[in-house]
mmCIF file with all atom_site columns, C-alpha atoms in Angstrom:
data_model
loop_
_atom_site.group_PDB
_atom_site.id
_atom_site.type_symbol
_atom_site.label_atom_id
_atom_site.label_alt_id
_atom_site.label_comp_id
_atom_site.label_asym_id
_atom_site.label_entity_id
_atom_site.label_seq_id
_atom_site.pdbx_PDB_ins_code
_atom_site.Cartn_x
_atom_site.Cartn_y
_atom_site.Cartn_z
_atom_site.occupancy
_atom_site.B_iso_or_equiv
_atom_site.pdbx_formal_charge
_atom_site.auth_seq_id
_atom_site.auth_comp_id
_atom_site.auth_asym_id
_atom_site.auth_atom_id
_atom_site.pdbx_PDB_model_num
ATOM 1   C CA . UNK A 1 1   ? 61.207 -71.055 -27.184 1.00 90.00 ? 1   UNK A CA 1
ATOM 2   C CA . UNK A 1 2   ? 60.080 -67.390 -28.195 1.00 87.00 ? 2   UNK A CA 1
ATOM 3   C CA . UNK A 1 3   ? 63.053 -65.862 -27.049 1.00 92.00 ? 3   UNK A CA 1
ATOM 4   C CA . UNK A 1 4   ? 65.106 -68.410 -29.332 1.00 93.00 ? 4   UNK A CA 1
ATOM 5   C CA . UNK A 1 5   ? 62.964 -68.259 -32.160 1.00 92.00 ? 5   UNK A CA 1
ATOM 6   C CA . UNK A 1 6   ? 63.407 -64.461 -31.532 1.00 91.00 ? 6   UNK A CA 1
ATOM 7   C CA . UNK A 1 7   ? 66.436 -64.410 -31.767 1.00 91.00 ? 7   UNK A CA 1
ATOM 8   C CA . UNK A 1 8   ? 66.983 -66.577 -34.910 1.00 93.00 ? 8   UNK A CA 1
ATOM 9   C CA . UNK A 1 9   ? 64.352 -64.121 -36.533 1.00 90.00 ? 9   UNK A CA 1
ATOM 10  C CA . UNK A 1 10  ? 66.270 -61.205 -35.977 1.00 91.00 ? 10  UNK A CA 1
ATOM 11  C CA . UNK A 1 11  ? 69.991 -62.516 -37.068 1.00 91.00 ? 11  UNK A CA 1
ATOM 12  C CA . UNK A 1 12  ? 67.630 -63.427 -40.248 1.00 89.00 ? 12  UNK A CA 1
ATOM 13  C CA . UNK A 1 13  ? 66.581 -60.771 -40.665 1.00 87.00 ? 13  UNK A CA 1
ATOM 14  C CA . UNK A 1 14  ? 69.846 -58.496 -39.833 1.00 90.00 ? 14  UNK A CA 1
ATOM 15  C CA . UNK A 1 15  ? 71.337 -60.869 -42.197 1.00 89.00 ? 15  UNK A CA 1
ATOM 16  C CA . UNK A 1 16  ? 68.798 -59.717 -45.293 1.00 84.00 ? 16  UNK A CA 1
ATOM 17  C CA . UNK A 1 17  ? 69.504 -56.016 -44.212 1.00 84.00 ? 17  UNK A CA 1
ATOM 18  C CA . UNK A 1 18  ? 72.856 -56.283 -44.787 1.00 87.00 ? 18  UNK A CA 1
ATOM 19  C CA . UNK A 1 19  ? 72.152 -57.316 -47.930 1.00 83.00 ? 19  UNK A CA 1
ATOM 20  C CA . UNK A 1 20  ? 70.626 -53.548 -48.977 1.00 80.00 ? 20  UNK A CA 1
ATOM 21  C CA . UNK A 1 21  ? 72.139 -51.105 -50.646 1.00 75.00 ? 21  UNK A CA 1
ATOM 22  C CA . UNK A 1 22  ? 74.581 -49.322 -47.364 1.00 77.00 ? 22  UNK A CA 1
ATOM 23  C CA . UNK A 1 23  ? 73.498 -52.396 -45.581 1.00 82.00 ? 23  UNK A CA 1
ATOM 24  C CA . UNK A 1 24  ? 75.441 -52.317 -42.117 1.00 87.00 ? 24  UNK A CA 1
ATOM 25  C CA . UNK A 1 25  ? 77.466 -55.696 -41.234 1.00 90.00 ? 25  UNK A CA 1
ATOM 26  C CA . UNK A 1 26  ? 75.268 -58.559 -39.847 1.00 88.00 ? 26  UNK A CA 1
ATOM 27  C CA . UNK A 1 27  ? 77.696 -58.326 -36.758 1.00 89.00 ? 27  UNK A CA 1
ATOM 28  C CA . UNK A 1 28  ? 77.016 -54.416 -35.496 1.00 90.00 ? 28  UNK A CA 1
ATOM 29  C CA . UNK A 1 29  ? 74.665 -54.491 -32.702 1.00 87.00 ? 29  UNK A CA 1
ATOM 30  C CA . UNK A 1 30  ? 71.033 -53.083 -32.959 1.00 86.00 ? 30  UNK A CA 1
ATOM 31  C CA . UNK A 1 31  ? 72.073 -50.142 -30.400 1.00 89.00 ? 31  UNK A CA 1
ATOM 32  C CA . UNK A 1 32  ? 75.043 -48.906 -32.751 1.00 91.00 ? 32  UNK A CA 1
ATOM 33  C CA . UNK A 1 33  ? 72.950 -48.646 -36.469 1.00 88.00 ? 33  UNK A CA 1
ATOM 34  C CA . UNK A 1 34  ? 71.940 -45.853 -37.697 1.00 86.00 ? 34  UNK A CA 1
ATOM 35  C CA . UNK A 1 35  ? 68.322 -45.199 -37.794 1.00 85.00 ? 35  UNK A CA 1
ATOM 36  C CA . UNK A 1 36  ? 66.711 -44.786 -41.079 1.00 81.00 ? 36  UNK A CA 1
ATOM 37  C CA . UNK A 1 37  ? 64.407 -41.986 -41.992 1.00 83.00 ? 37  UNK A CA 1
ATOM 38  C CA . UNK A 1 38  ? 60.506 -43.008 -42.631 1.00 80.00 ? 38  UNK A CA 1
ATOM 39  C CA . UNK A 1 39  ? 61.360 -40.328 -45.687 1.00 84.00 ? 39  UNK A CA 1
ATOM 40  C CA . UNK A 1 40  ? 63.718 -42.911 -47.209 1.00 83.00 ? 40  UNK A CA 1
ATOM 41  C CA . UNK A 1 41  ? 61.771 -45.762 -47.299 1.00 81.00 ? 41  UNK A CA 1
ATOM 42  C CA . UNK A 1 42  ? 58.945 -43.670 -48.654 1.00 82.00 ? 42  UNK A CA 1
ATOM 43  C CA . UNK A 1 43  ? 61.407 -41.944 -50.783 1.00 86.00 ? 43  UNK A CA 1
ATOM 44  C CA . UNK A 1 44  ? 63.060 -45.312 -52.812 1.00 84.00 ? 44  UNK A CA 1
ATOM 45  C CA . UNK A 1 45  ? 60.555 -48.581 -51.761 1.00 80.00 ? 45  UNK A CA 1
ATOM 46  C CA . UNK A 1 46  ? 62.528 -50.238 -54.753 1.00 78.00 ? 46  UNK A CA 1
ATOM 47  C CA . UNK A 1 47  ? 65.960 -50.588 -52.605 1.00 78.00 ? 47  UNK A CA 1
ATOM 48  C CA . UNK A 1 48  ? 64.490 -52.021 -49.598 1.00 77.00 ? 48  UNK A CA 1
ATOM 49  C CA . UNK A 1 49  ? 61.943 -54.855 -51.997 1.00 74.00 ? 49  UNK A CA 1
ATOM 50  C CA . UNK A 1 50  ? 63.239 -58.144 -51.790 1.00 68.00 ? 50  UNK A CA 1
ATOM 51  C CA . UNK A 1 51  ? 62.839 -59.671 -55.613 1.00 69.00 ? 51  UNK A CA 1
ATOM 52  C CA . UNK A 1 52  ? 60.847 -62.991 -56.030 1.00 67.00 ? 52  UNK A CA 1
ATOM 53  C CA . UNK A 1 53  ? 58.830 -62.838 -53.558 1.00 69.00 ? 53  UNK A CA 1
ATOM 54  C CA . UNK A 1 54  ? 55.062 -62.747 -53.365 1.00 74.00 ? 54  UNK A CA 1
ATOM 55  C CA . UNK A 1 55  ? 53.869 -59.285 -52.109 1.00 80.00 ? 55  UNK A CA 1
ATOM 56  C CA . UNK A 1 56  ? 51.269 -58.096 -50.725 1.00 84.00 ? 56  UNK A CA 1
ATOM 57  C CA . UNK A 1 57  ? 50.307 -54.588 -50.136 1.00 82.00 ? 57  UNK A CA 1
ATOM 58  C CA . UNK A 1 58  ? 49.955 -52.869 -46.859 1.00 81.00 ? 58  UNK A CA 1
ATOM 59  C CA . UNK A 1 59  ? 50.238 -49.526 -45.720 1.00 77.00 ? 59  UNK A CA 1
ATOM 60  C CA . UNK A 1 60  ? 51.245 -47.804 -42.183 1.00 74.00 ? 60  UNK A CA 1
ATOM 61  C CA . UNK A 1 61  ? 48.452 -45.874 -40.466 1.00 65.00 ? 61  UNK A CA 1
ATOM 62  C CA . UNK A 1 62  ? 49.858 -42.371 -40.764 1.00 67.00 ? 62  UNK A CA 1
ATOM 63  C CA . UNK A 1 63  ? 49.048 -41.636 -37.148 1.00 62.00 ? 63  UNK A CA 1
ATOM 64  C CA . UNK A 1 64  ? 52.658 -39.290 -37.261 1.00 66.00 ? 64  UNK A CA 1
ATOM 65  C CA . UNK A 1 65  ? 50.936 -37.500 -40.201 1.00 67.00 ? 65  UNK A CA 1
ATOM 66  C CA . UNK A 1 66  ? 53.159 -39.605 -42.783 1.00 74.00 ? 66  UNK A CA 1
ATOM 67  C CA . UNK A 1 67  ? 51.325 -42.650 -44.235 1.00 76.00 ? 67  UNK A CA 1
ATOM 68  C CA . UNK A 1 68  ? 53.474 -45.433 -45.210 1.00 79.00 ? 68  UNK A CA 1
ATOM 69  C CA . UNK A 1 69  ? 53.081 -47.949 -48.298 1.00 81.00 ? 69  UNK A CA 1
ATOM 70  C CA . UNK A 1 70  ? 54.705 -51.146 -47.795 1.00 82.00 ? 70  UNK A CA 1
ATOM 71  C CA . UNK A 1 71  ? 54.298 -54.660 -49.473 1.00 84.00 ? 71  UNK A CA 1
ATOM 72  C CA . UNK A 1 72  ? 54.949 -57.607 -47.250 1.00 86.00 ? 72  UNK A CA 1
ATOM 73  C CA . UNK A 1 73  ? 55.503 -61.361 -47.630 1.00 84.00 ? 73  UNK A CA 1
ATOM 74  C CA . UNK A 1 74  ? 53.110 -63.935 -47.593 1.00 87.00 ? 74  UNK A CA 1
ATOM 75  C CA . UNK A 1 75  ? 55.364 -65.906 -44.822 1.00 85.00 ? 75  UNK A CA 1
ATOM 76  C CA . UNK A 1 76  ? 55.202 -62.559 -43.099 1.00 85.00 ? 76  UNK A CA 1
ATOM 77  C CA . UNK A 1 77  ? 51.721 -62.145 -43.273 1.00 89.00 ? 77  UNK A CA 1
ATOM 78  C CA . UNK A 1 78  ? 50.948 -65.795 -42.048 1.00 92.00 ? 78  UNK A CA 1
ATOM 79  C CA . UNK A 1 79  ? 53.395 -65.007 -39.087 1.00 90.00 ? 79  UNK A CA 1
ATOM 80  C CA . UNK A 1 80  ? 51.678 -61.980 -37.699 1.00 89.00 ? 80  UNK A CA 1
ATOM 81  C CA . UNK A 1 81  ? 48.311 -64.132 -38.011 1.00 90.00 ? 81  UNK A CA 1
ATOM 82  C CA . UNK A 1 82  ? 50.131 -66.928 -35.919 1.00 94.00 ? 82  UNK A CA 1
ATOM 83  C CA . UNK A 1 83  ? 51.159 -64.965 -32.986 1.00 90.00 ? 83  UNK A CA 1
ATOM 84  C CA . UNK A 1 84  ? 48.052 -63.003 -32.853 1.00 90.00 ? 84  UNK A CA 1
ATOM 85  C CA . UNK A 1 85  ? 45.717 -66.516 -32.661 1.00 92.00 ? 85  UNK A CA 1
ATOM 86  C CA . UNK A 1 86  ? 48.061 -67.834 -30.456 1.00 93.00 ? 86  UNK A CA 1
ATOM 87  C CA . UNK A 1 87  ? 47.891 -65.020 -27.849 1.00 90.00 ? 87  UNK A CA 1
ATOM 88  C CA . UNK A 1 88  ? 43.954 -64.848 -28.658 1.00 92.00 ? 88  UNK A CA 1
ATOM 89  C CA . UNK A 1 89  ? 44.089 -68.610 -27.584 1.00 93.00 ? 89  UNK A CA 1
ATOM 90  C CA . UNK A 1 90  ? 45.167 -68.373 -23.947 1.00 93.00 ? 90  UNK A CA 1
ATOM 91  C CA . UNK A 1 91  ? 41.506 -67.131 -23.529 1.00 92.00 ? 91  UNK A CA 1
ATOM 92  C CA . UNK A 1 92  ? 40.213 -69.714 -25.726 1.00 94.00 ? 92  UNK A CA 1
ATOM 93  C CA . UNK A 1 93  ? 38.784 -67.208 -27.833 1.00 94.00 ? 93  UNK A CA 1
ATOM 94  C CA . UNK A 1 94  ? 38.962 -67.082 -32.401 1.00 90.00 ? 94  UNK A CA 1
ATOM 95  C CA . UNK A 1 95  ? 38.616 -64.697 -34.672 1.00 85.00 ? 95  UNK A CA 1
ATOM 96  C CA . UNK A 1 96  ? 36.043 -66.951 -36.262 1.00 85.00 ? 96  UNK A CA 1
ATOM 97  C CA . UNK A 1 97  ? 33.594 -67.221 -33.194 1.00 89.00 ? 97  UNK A CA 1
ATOM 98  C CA . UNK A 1 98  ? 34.483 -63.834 -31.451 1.00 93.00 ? 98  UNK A CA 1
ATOM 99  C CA . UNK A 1 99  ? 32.719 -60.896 -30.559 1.00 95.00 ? 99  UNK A CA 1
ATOM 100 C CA . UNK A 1 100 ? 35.306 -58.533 -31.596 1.00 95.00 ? 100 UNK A CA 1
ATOM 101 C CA . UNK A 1 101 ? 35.549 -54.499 -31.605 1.00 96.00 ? 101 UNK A CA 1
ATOM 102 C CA . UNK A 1 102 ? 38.625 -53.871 -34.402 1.00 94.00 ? 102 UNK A CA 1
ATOM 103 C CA . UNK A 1 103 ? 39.776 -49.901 -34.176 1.00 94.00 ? 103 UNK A CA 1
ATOM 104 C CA . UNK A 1 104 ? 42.736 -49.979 -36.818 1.00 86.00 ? 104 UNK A CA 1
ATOM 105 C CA . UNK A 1 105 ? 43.522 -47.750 -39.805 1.00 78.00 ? 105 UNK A CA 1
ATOM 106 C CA . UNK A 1 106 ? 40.506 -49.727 -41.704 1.00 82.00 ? 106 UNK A CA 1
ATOM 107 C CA . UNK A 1 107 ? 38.575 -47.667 -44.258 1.00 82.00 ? 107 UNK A CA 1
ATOM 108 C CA . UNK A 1 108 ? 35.087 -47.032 -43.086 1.00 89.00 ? 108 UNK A CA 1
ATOM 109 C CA . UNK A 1 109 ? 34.733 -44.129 -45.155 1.00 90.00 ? 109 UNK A CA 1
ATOM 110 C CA . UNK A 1 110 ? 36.867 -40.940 -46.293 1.00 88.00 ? 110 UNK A CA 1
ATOM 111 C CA . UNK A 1 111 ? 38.934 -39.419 -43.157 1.00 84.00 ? 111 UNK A CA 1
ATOM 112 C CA . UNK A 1 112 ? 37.412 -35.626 -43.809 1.00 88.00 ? 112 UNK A CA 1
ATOM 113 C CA . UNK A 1 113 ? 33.528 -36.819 -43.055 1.00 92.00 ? 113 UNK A CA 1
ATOM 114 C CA . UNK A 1 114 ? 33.154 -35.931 -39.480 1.00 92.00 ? 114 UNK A CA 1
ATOM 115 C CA . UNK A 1 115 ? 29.546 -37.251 -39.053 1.00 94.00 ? 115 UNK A CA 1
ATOM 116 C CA . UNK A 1 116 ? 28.697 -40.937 -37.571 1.00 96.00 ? 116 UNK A CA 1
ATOM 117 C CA . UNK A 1 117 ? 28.660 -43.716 -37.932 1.00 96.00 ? 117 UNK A CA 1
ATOM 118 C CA . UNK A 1 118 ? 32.739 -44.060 -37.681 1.00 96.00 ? 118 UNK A CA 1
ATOM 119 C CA . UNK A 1 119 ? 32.377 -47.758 -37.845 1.00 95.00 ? 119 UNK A CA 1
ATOM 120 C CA . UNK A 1 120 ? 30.462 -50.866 -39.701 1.00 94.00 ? 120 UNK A CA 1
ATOM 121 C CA . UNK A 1 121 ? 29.331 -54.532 -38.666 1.00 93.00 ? 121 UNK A CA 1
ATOM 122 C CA . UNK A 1 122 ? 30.658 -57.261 -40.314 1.00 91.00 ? 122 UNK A CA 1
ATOM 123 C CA . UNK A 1 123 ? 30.433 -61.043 -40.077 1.00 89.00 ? 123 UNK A CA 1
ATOM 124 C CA . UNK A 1 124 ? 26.877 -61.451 -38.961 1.00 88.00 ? 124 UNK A CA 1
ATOM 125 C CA . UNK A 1 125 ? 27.328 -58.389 -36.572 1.00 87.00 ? 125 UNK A CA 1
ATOM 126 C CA . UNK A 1 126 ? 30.391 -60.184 -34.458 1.00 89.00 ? 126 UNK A CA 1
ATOM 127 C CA . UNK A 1 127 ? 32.882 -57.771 -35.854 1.00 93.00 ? 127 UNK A CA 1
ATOM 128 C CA . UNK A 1 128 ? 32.268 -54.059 -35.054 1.00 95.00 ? 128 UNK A CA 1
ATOM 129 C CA . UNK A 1 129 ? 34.947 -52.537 -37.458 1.00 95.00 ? 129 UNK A CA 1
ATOM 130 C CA . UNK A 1 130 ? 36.066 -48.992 -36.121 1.00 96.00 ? 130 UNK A CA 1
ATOM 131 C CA . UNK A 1 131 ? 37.570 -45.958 -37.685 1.00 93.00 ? 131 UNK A CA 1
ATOM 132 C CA . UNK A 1 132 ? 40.495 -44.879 -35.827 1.00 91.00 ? 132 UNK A CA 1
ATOM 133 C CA . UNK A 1 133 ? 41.161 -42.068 -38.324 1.00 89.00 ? 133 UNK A CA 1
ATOM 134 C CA . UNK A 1 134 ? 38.022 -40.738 -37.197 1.00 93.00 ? 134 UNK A CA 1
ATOM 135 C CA . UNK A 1 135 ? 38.726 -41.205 -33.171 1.00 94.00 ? 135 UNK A CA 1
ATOM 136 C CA . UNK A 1 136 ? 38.881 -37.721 -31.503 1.00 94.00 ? 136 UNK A CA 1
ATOM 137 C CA . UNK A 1 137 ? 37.757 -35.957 -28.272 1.00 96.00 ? 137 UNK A CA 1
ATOM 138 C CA . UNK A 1 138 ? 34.733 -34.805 -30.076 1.00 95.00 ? 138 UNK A CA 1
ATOM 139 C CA . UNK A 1 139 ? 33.836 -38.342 -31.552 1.00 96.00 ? 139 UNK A CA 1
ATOM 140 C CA . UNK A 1 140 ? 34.743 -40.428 -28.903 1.00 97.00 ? 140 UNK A CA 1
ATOM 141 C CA . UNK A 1 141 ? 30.882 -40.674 -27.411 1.00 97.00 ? 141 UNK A CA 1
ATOM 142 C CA . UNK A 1 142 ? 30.154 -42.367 -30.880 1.00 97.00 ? 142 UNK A CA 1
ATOM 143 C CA . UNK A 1 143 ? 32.952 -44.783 -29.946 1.00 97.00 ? 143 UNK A CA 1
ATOM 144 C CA . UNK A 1 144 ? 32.031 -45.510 -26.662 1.00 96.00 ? 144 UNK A CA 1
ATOM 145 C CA . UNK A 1 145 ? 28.274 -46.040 -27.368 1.00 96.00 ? 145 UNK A CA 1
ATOM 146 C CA . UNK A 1 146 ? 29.053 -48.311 -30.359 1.00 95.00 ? 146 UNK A CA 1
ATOM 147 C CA . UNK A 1 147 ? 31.556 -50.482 -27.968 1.00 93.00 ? 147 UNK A CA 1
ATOM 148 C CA . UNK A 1 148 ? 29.021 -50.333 -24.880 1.00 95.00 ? 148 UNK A CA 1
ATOM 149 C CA . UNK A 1 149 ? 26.040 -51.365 -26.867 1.00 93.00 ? 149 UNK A CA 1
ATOM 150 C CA . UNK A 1 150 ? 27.815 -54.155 -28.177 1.00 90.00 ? 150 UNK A CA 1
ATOM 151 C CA . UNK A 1 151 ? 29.773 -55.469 -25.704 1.00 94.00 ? 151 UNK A CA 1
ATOM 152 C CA . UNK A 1 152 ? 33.313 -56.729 -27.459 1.00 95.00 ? 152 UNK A CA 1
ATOM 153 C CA . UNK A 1 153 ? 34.941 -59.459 -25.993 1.00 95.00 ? 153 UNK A CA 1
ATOM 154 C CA . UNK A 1 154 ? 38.066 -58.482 -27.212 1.00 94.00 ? 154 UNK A CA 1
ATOM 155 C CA . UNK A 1 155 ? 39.339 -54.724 -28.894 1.00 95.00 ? 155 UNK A CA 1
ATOM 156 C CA . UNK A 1 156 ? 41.693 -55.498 -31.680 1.00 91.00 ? 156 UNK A CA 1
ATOM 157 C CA . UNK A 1 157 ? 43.815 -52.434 -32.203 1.00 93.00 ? 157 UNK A CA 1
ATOM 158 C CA . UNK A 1 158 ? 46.904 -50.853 -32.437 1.00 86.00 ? 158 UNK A CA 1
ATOM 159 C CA . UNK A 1 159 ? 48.443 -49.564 -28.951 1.00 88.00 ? 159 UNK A CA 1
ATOM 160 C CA . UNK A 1 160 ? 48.467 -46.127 -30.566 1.00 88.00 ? 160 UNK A CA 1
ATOM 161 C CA . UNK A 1 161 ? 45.031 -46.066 -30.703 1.00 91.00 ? 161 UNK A CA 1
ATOM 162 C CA . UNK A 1 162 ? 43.747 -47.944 -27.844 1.00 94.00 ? 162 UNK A CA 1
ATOM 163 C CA . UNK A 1 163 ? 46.080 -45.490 -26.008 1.00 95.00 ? 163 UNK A CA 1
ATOM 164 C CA . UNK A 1 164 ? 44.144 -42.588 -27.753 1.00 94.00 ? 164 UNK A CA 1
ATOM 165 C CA . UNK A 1 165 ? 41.015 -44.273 -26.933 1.00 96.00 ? 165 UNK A CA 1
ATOM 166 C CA . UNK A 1 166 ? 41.719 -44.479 -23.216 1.00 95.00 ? 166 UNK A CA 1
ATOM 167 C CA . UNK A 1 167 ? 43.086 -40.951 -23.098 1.00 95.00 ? 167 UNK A CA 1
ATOM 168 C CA . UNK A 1 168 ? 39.614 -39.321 -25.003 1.00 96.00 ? 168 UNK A CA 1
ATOM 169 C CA . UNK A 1 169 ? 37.674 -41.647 -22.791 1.00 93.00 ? 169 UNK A CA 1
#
């Protein structure tokens, strides 16, 4: 079922990028487009926008250096929540009821203040919301302690930096 629903996603959505201005045929395979520059995206946001739709911000880490602002749908939004419960439910676990450890691009505080804490508790302490801007060799104790003395069932985080966070540890 994933693999068809996959697969109806993406002809969707090579459909809608055909659609752009020097949109490539629906029919060329993934392997022979061109890849776009993160530059042009950033550059002109208003050729890649699809109109009448609801938006809603969002914005790339900038762990390549290179921040990204993007808006995205509200179906879009709804999916990514979807598949992430559902895999979070073969362990019968919720974001509601979880003891959770979250180290994504959230804003604990500005990215140039070097001293702890690199992280806040939210939700009646069950969410321990890290910094991964602020996740480097040197800081990485602060990390560990935070995660240790809590105890997370689950790290929510972006492979980028629970990569980084198993490389510093």
């Amino acid at each position: 079922a994933r693999i068809e629903l996959r697969s109806r996603l993406l002809t969707r959505t090579l459909g809608w990028a055909a659609r752009l201005p020097g949109g490539v045929s629906a029919d060329v395979p993934l392997a022979d487009r061109p890849i776009m520059e993160k530059s042009e995206l950033r550059d002109h946001p208003e050729r890649f926008r699809n109109r009448g739709m609801l938006r809603v911000p969002a914005a790339t880490s900038g762990t390549t250096g290179s921040p990204l602002k993007l808006v995205r749908s509200l179906a879009n939004v709804a999916a990514e929540q979807a598949f992430i419960d559902d895999l979070m439910g073969v362990w019968n676990y919720t974001f509601k009821s979880t003891k959770m450890a979250r180290l994504r691009a959230d804003s604990v505080k500005r990215p140039s203040e070097r001293n702890p804490p690199f992280g806040q508790y939210r939700q009646g302490g069950r969410k321990l919301i890290l910094s991964s801007n602020h996740l480097a060799p040197d800081t990485v104790e602060w990390f560990h302690q935070q995660m240790q003395r809590r105890k997370p069932e689950v790290l929510f985080t972006h492979p980028s930096s629970g990569e980084a966070l198993a490389r510093f540890m």
